[in-house]
Amino acid sequence: MEISEIIVVSFCLLIFASLQVLTMLRWRLVDTIFVHLGVCVSLGFFANVCMLLALLGVTRTALNYQLSIQLSLLGMILTFGGLTLTLLKKSRNDLFIYWGVALAILLAWSALAFNFQGWTNVAATFITSNNFGLQSVKQLMSFVAGTGWIMAIASSLVNLSTAFKKRHSMQFLNRLRYWLIVTFLLGAAGVGLVVDIAPGFEWLALPLLTGGMALATYNIINYQTPDLKLLFNWGLHYIGIIFVLSSITLVGLVSATQLYRFISNRTHLLIWMAILAVGMAAAYRPLQRLANVLLMRMIFGRVDRDEKQMIRRYNQDVRNTLDVQRLSDVTMKSIVETLDVERGIVFINERTGRGPISLKPFSTVGLKDLVPRYLTIKNPLVNYLRQEKKILSQYEVDVRPEFRTMEAEEKRWLEALELELYVPVLRGPELLGVLAVGPQKNGTAYSNEEKDLLVMLAEQAAVAMDGALLFQQLSTINEEVGLLNDRMSIVDKSKSEFLSIASHELKTPLTQIHTYSQLLLDLTEDDLKDEEYTKKVFEGIARGSERMRDVIDLMLDVSAADLGSMHLFPGPVAIKEVFDQAMKSYLPVLDQRRLALSENSLADLPSIEADGTRLVQMMENLIGNAVKYTPDGGQITVAGRPTTIGDGEPAVEITIADNGIGIDPKYHETIFEKFFRVEDSKNHSTSKTKFKGAGPGLGLTLVKAIVRNHNGEIWVESIGRDEVNRPGSTFHIVLPLLPNLPERIELPQSKIITQSITYS
Ligand code: ADP
């Protein structure tokens, strides 16, 4: 038992144990890549435990150490091959084929090792009958294990080399470079471990294997690995600096010895030495700085960038910028100037009010044919950036399970952009935008400093964007408030007019009743004998009270609709019957004002489920309006056609068209509001039919309430108001055939009869 061997194995075991813990911590990410990694590390750990037990001479268990070590190592390397394929995102088919071959090798080896079904004997006979250069079953086992090892390493190398040729993100290519090193380390370990398996085992192999697995684990679980090329360059840079500095020191030393040799006078020597020392001290710093700059330029091809300067310049550029587009352009320009990126997008959250997040690409670089797309909170990427508030790499989007729910189309869109990093622009909890950058032109992956720089830029951008977005929001709100104000003033005007209208509406018939009742009181006996005169007095009272009842009914109806308590009594209704019923009351006035009222294909319409009384009320109001706003001699047409509503439900469309004065488009919606009338209140008339005789402004409100209660739609079309050319107005009503009305309320029979008219 050699103490050095125990130390090496224990050390490797310790590392494997830590790797196991690290992979276990990521175990929740049940993804093929982590499953492969977990199996790999566990098998390596198990092989190490067996090695240590064997070295310590613990032989009590039934475990055959040598065989267990070899089997677990073979399993480990084969799993590593599979891990490479998953890392390279090879298809499921490729993985199946690989694992098929791998399992065959494992099975063959196990059959030989554990003599399943006497396979060892079969192999022994096979070896003796054919001379393959193999002398024993043990050698055959080594041969099989070696084949497995070579297959895993070779498949990794071949697939890696093809992957290098494809276009990948710098981050991914960097990951592949790491993987290449891992593959070489494991390949080298294999030479020592498998080809000449224990007891004469190469001691270098185990640390190589452990190092390889450690690097593999680091590479998989670390989402952003430092750039290898950059690390190499920094190494070169430091070697260069050390070389320059030691050369300076050497020159100093050589000069000092030379002085000592040639100057014999002690005082002179001291003076010269002092001059040399001061000269060296003075030259040291500037020379070091010069070397630094020169080496930087030689190795990295650039002078060290001044971050503070860049941020200062950016701040100057965006100060007082309240235009979101300009701000986004300046931000993109700053990114390109400092990081020299090939591609990039500045997304900005076009928040409207407290609406949902919607990221829109505002400025781009290197993406000419970009089909713009909005990213919403539904996209897990947006959600991640908002919640985690961290920089995110495309690699993470590819492997982390939380991004698997991303919509396929969105995923493809993002992949096609070939971006590398997504930096959230945050202001408190709010995601104002995202700075997305593609690879740098120099071909290196982003260093930590560069990422910090991007984060810093995003922080500055957030301040500016917040202001600009607020300003934009304020402008939209301002516009909306303006519109609302206009509407409010219209409604306000109509409300204040209501008082005068309502009092007028009621006062006029009341005066009429009052006057006639006075006449009634003053009737003399002679008057009573004059039948015609008394009839006129009574009719006057009746007309006045009828008009009052109409107005009050209308007000009650509208208020009921307002309170949502308009009760409907549905039944099958024919539109033609509704029209006939409604037009009856207008027959005398049509005649008087020489208005032509006609109907078109109403009889062809299917009957609908509706409250007949309400529909008559609706039609009366619309015909009444057409009569009121069409000058004498005009034409009114009521027509119908079958149509659909909502998701294609069958419906009927009724149009009431006139060739009257028309309605200004700016009032097309407000006319349906309570108490609103285009007419001046001066035109107000008690007559329901007088030309331009404005009513209480409740008719259309009631009509709309009736239509809405039948789950229908109503709107008006008119090119404008013109009393000379009379463009006319057309009211459209769409009512579903089966409006799915609330259950009919069972009222006492008599009430149903008086309230609903049923047409057959
Ligand atoms: P009113 O009782 O004043 O008629 P409505 O609610 O029925 O109230 O109508 C509101 C306003 O819509 C009317 O004041 C009128 O200006 C306008 N209006 C309604 N129908 C027509 C029409 N067919 N042609 C022109 N204007 C109309």
PDB file of N, CA and C and ligand atoms in Angstrom, residues 554 621-622 625-630 658 660-663 671-673 676-679 693-701 721 728-729 731, ligand 1:
ATOM      1  N   LEU A 554     -91.371  57.608 -21.281  1.00  0.00           N
ATOM      2  CA  LEU A 554     -90.051  57.565 -21.911  1.00  0.00           C
ATOM      3  C   LEU A 554     -88.950  57.720 -20.850  1.00  0.00           C
ATOM      4  N   ASN A 621     -89.701  55.065 -32.563  1.00  0.00           N
ATOM      5  CA  ASN A 621     -88.750  56.144 -32.321  1.00  0.00           C
ATOM      6  C   ASN A 621     -87.914  56.451 -33.549  1.00  0.00           C
ATOM      7  N   LEU A 622     -87.468  55.380 -34.237  1.00  0.00           N
ATOM      8  CA  LEU A 622     -86.604  55.602 -35.396  1.00  0.00           C
ATOM      9  C   LEU A 622     -87.378  56.212 -36.558  1.00  0.00           C
ATOM     10  N   ASN A 625     -88.007  59.817 -35.667  1.00  0.00           N
ATOM     11  CA  ASN A 625     -86.844  60.688 -35.916  1.00  0.00           C
ATOM     12  C   ASN A 625     -86.698  60.984 -37.404  1.00  0.00           C
ATOM     13  N   ALA A 626     -86.872  59.920 -38.229  1.00  0.00           N
ATOM     14  CA  ALA A 626     -86.743  60.120 -39.678  1.00  0.00           C
ATOM     15  C   ALA A 626     -87.777  61.143 -40.150  1.00  0.00           C
ATOM     16  N   VAL A 627     -88.985  61.057 -39.583  1.00  0.00           N
ATOM     17  CA  VAL A 627     -90.041  62.008 -39.950  1.00  0.00           C
ATOM     18  C   VAL A 627     -89.628  63.416 -39.525  1.00  0.00           C
ATOM     19  N   LYS A 628     -89.082  63.505 -38.263  1.00  0.00           N
ATOM     20  CA  LYS A 628     -88.748  64.818 -37.719  1.00  0.00           C
ATOM     21  C   LYS A 628     -87.606  65.496 -38.469  1.00  0.00           C
ATOM     22  N   TYR A 629     -86.629  64.703 -38.930  1.00  0.00           N
ATOM     23  CA  TYR A 629     -85.447  65.322 -39.520  1.00  0.00           C
ATOM     24  C   TYR A 629     -85.413  65.238 -41.050  1.00  0.00           C
ATOM     25  N   THR A 630     -86.587  64.979 -41.642  1.00  0.00           N
ATOM     26  CA  THR A 630     -86.668  64.984 -43.107  1.00  0.00           C
ATOM     27  C   THR A 630     -87.699  66.053 -43.505  1.00  0.00           C
ATOM     28  N   ASP A 658     -83.351  57.749 -44.372  1.00  0.00           N
ATOM     29  CA  ASP A 658     -84.150  58.887 -44.810  1.00  0.00           C
ATOM     30  C   ASP A 658     -83.287  59.781 -45.688  1.00  0.00           C
ATOM     31  N   GLY A 660     -83.098  63.067 -45.198  1.00  0.00           N
ATOM     32  CA  GLY A 660     -83.251  64.302 -44.443  1.00  0.00           C
ATOM     33  C   GLY A 660     -81.950  65.061 -44.282  1.00  0.00           C
ATOM     34  N   ILE A 661     -81.856  65.817 -43.191  1.00  0.00           N
ATOM     35  CA  ILE A 661     -80.751  66.770 -43.024  1.00  0.00           C
ATOM     36  C   ILE A 661     -79.414  66.113 -42.674  1.00  0.00           C
ATOM     37  N   GLY A 662     -79.442  64.848 -42.243  1.00  0.00           N
ATOM     38  CA  GLY A 662     -78.189  64.148 -41.944  1.00  0.00           C
ATOM     39  C   GLY A 662     -77.636  64.504 -40.566  1.00  0.00           C
ATOM     40  N   ILE A 663     -76.586  63.776 -40.188  1.00  0.00           N
ATOM     41  CA  ILE A 663     -75.991  63.986 -38.856  1.00  0.00           C
ATOM     42  C   ILE A 663     -74.478  64.132 -39.003  1.00  0.00           C
ATOM     43  N   ILE A 671     -75.209  60.994 -30.068  1.00  0.00           N
ATOM     44  CA  ILE A 671     -76.675  61.111 -30.190  1.00  0.00           C
ATOM     45  C   ILE A 671     -77.387  60.013 -29.390  1.00  0.00           C
ATOM     46  N   PHE A 672     -76.647  58.912 -29.090  1.00  0.00           N
ATOM     47  CA  PHE A 672     -77.281  57.828 -28.342  1.00  0.00           C
ATOM     48  C   PHE A 672     -77.230  58.080 -26.834  1.00  0.00           C
ATOM     49  N   GLU A 673     -76.553  59.176 -26.466  1.00  0.00           N
ATOM     50  CA  GLU A 673     -76.453  59.448 -25.033  1.00  0.00           C
ATOM     51  C   GLU A 673     -77.679  60.203 -24.531  1.00  0.00           C
ATOM     52  N   PHE A 676     -79.058  64.086 -25.078  1.00  0.00           N
ATOM     53  CA  PHE A 676     -78.282  64.775 -26.098  1.00  0.00           C
ATOM     54  C   PHE A 676     -79.129  65.025 -27.338  1.00  0.00           C
ATOM     55  N   ARG A 677     -79.072  66.267 -27.800  1.00  0.00           N
ATOM     56  CA  ARG A 677     -79.744  66.593 -29.062  1.00  0.00           C
ATOM     57  C   ARG A 677     -78.833  67.529 -29.826  1.00  0.00           C
ATOM     58  N   VAL A 678     -78.805  67.310 -31.122  1.00  0.00           N
ATOM     59  CA  VAL A 678     -78.001  68.210 -31.941  1.00  0.00           C
ATOM     60  C   VAL A 678     -78.733  69.544 -32.023  1.00  0.00           C
ATOM     61  N   GLU A 679     -80.050  69.423 -32.042  1.00  0.00           N
ATOM     62  CA  GLU A 679     -80.874  70.617 -32.222  1.00  0.00           C
ATOM     63  C   GLU A 679     -80.691  71.606 -31.086  1.00  0.00           C
ATOM     64  N   GLY A 693     -88.256  69.474 -34.997  1.00  0.00           N
ATOM     65  CA  GLY A 693     -88.778  69.747 -33.653  1.00  0.00           C
ATOM     66  C   GLY A 693     -88.094  68.856 -32.645  1.00  0.00           C
ATOM     67  N   ALA A 694     -87.094  69.442 -31.920  1.00  0.00           N
ATOM     68  CA  ALA A 694     -86.308  68.615 -30.991  1.00  0.00           C
ATOM     69  C   ALA A 694     -87.150  68.124 -29.833  1.00  0.00           C
ATOM     70  N   GLY A 695     -86.911  66.869 -29.447  1.00  0.00           N
ATOM     71  CA  GLY A 695     -87.616  66.279 -28.297  1.00  0.00           C
ATOM     72  C   GLY A 695     -86.720  66.319 -27.070  1.00  0.00           C
ATOM     73  N   PRO A 696     -86.984  65.458 -26.084  1.00  0.00           N
ATOM     74  CA  PRO A 696     -86.193  65.485 -24.849  1.00  0.00           C
ATOM     75  C   PRO A 696     -84.798  64.865 -24.993  1.00  0.00           C
ATOM     76  N   GLY A 697     -84.457  64.315 -26.153  1.00  0.00           N
ATOM     77  CA  GLY A 697     -83.123  63.719 -26.332  1.00  0.00           C
ATOM     78  C   GLY A 697     -83.015  62.384 -25.633  1.00  0.00           C
ATOM     79  N   LEU A 698     -84.119  61.657 -25.550  1.00  0.00           N
ATOM     80  CA  LEU A 698     -84.088  60.348 -24.876  1.00  0.00           C
ATOM     81  C   LEU A 698     -84.457  59.214 -25.817  1.00  0.00           C
ATOM     82  N   GLY A 699     -85.035  59.561 -26.974  1.00  0.00           N
ATOM     83  CA  GLY A 699     -85.515  58.547 -27.909  1.00  0.00           C
ATOM     84  C   GLY A 699     -84.441  57.551 -28.305  1.00  0.00           C
ATOM     85  N   LEU A 700     -83.313  58.051 -28.794  1.00  0.00           N
ATOM     86  CA  LEU A 700     -82.256  57.130 -29.259  1.00  0.00           C
ATOM     87  C   LEU A 700     -81.609  56.385 -28.096  1.00  0.00           C
ATOM     88  N   THR A 701     -81.602  57.002 -26.923  1.00  0.00           N
ATOM     89  CA  THR A 701     -81.051  56.321 -25.743  1.00  0.00           C
ATOM     90  C   THR A 701     -81.881  55.075 -25.470  1.00  0.00           C
ATOM     91  N   ARG A 721     -74.160  66.764 -41.800  1.00  0.00           N
ATOM     92  CA  ARG A 721     -75.422  67.503 -41.757  1.00  0.00           C
ATOM     93  C   ARG A 721     -75.397  68.595 -42.818  1.00  0.00           C
ATOM     94  N   GLY A 728     -79.103  62.830 -45.829  1.00  0.00           N
ATOM     95  CA  GLY A 728     -79.858  61.775 -45.167  1.00  0.00           C
ATOM     96  C   GLY A 728     -79.054  60.989 -44.148  1.00  0.00           C
ATOM     97  N   SER A 729     -79.747  60.143 -43.388  1.00  0.00           N
ATOM     98  CA  SER A 729     -79.091  59.294 -42.377  1.00  0.00           C
ATOM     99  C   SER A 729     -79.656  57.891 -42.512  1.00  0.00           C
ATOM    100  N   PHE A 731     -79.950  54.468 -40.104  1.00  0.00           N
ATOM    101  CA  PHE A 731     -79.720  53.769 -38.832  1.00  0.00           C
ATOM    102  C   PHE A 731     -79.704  52.274 -39.109  1.00  0.00           C
TER     103      PHE A 731
HETATM  104  P1  ADP B   1     -84.901  63.784 -29.814  1.00  0.00           P
HETATM  105  O1  ADP B   1     -85.942  63.531 -28.819  1.00  0.00           O
HETATM  106  O2  ADP B   1     -84.269  65.123 -29.741  1.00  0.00           O
HETATM  107  O3  ADP B   1     -85.277  63.395 -31.206  1.00  0.00           O
HETATM  108  P2  ADP B   1     -83.233  61.490 -29.972  1.00  0.00           P
HETATM  109  O4  ADP B   1     -82.472  60.784 -28.909  1.00  0.00           O
HETATM  110  O5  ADP B   1     -84.295  60.737 -30.659  1.00  0.00           O
HETATM  111  O6  ADP B   1     -83.753  62.830 -29.361  1.00  0.00           O
HETATM  112  O7  ADP B   1     -82.195  61.981 -31.060  1.00  0.00           O
HETATM  113  C1  ADP B   1     -81.036  62.673 -30.657  1.00  0.00           C
HETATM  114  C2  ADP B   1     -80.562  63.585 -31.749  1.00  0.00           C
HETATM  115  O8  ADP B   1     -80.140  62.820 -32.853  1.00  0.00           O
HETATM  116  C3  ADP B   1     -81.609  64.478 -32.284  1.00  0.00           C
HETATM  117  O9  ADP B   1     -81.656  65.684 -31.549  1.00  0.00           O
HETATM  118  C4  ADP B   1     -81.211  64.717 -33.716  1.00  0.00           C
HETATM  119  O10 ADP B   1     -80.360  65.818 -33.785  1.00  0.00           O
HETATM  120  C5  ADP B   1     -80.422  63.519 -34.070  1.00  0.00           C
HETATM  121  N1  ADP B   1     -81.148  62.602 -34.974  1.00  0.00           N
HETATM  122  C6  ADP B   1     -81.795  61.470 -34.632  1.00  0.00           C
HETATM  123  N2  ADP B   1     -82.335  60.854 -35.722  1.00  0.00           N
HETATM  124  C7  ADP B   1     -82.012  61.634 -36.788  1.00  0.00           C
HETATM  125  C8  ADP B   1     -82.271  61.552 -38.194  1.00  0.00           C
HETATM  126  N3  ADP B   1     -82.950  60.525 -38.721  1.00  0.00           N
HETATM  127  N4  ADP B   1     -81.753  62.514 -38.989  1.00  0.00           N
HETATM  128  C9  ADP B   1     -81.070  63.555 -38.455  1.00  0.00           C
HETATM  129  N5  ADP B   1     -80.797  63.684 -37.144  1.00  0.00           N
HETATM  130  C10 ADP B   1     -81.242  62.754 -36.300  1.00  0.00           C
END
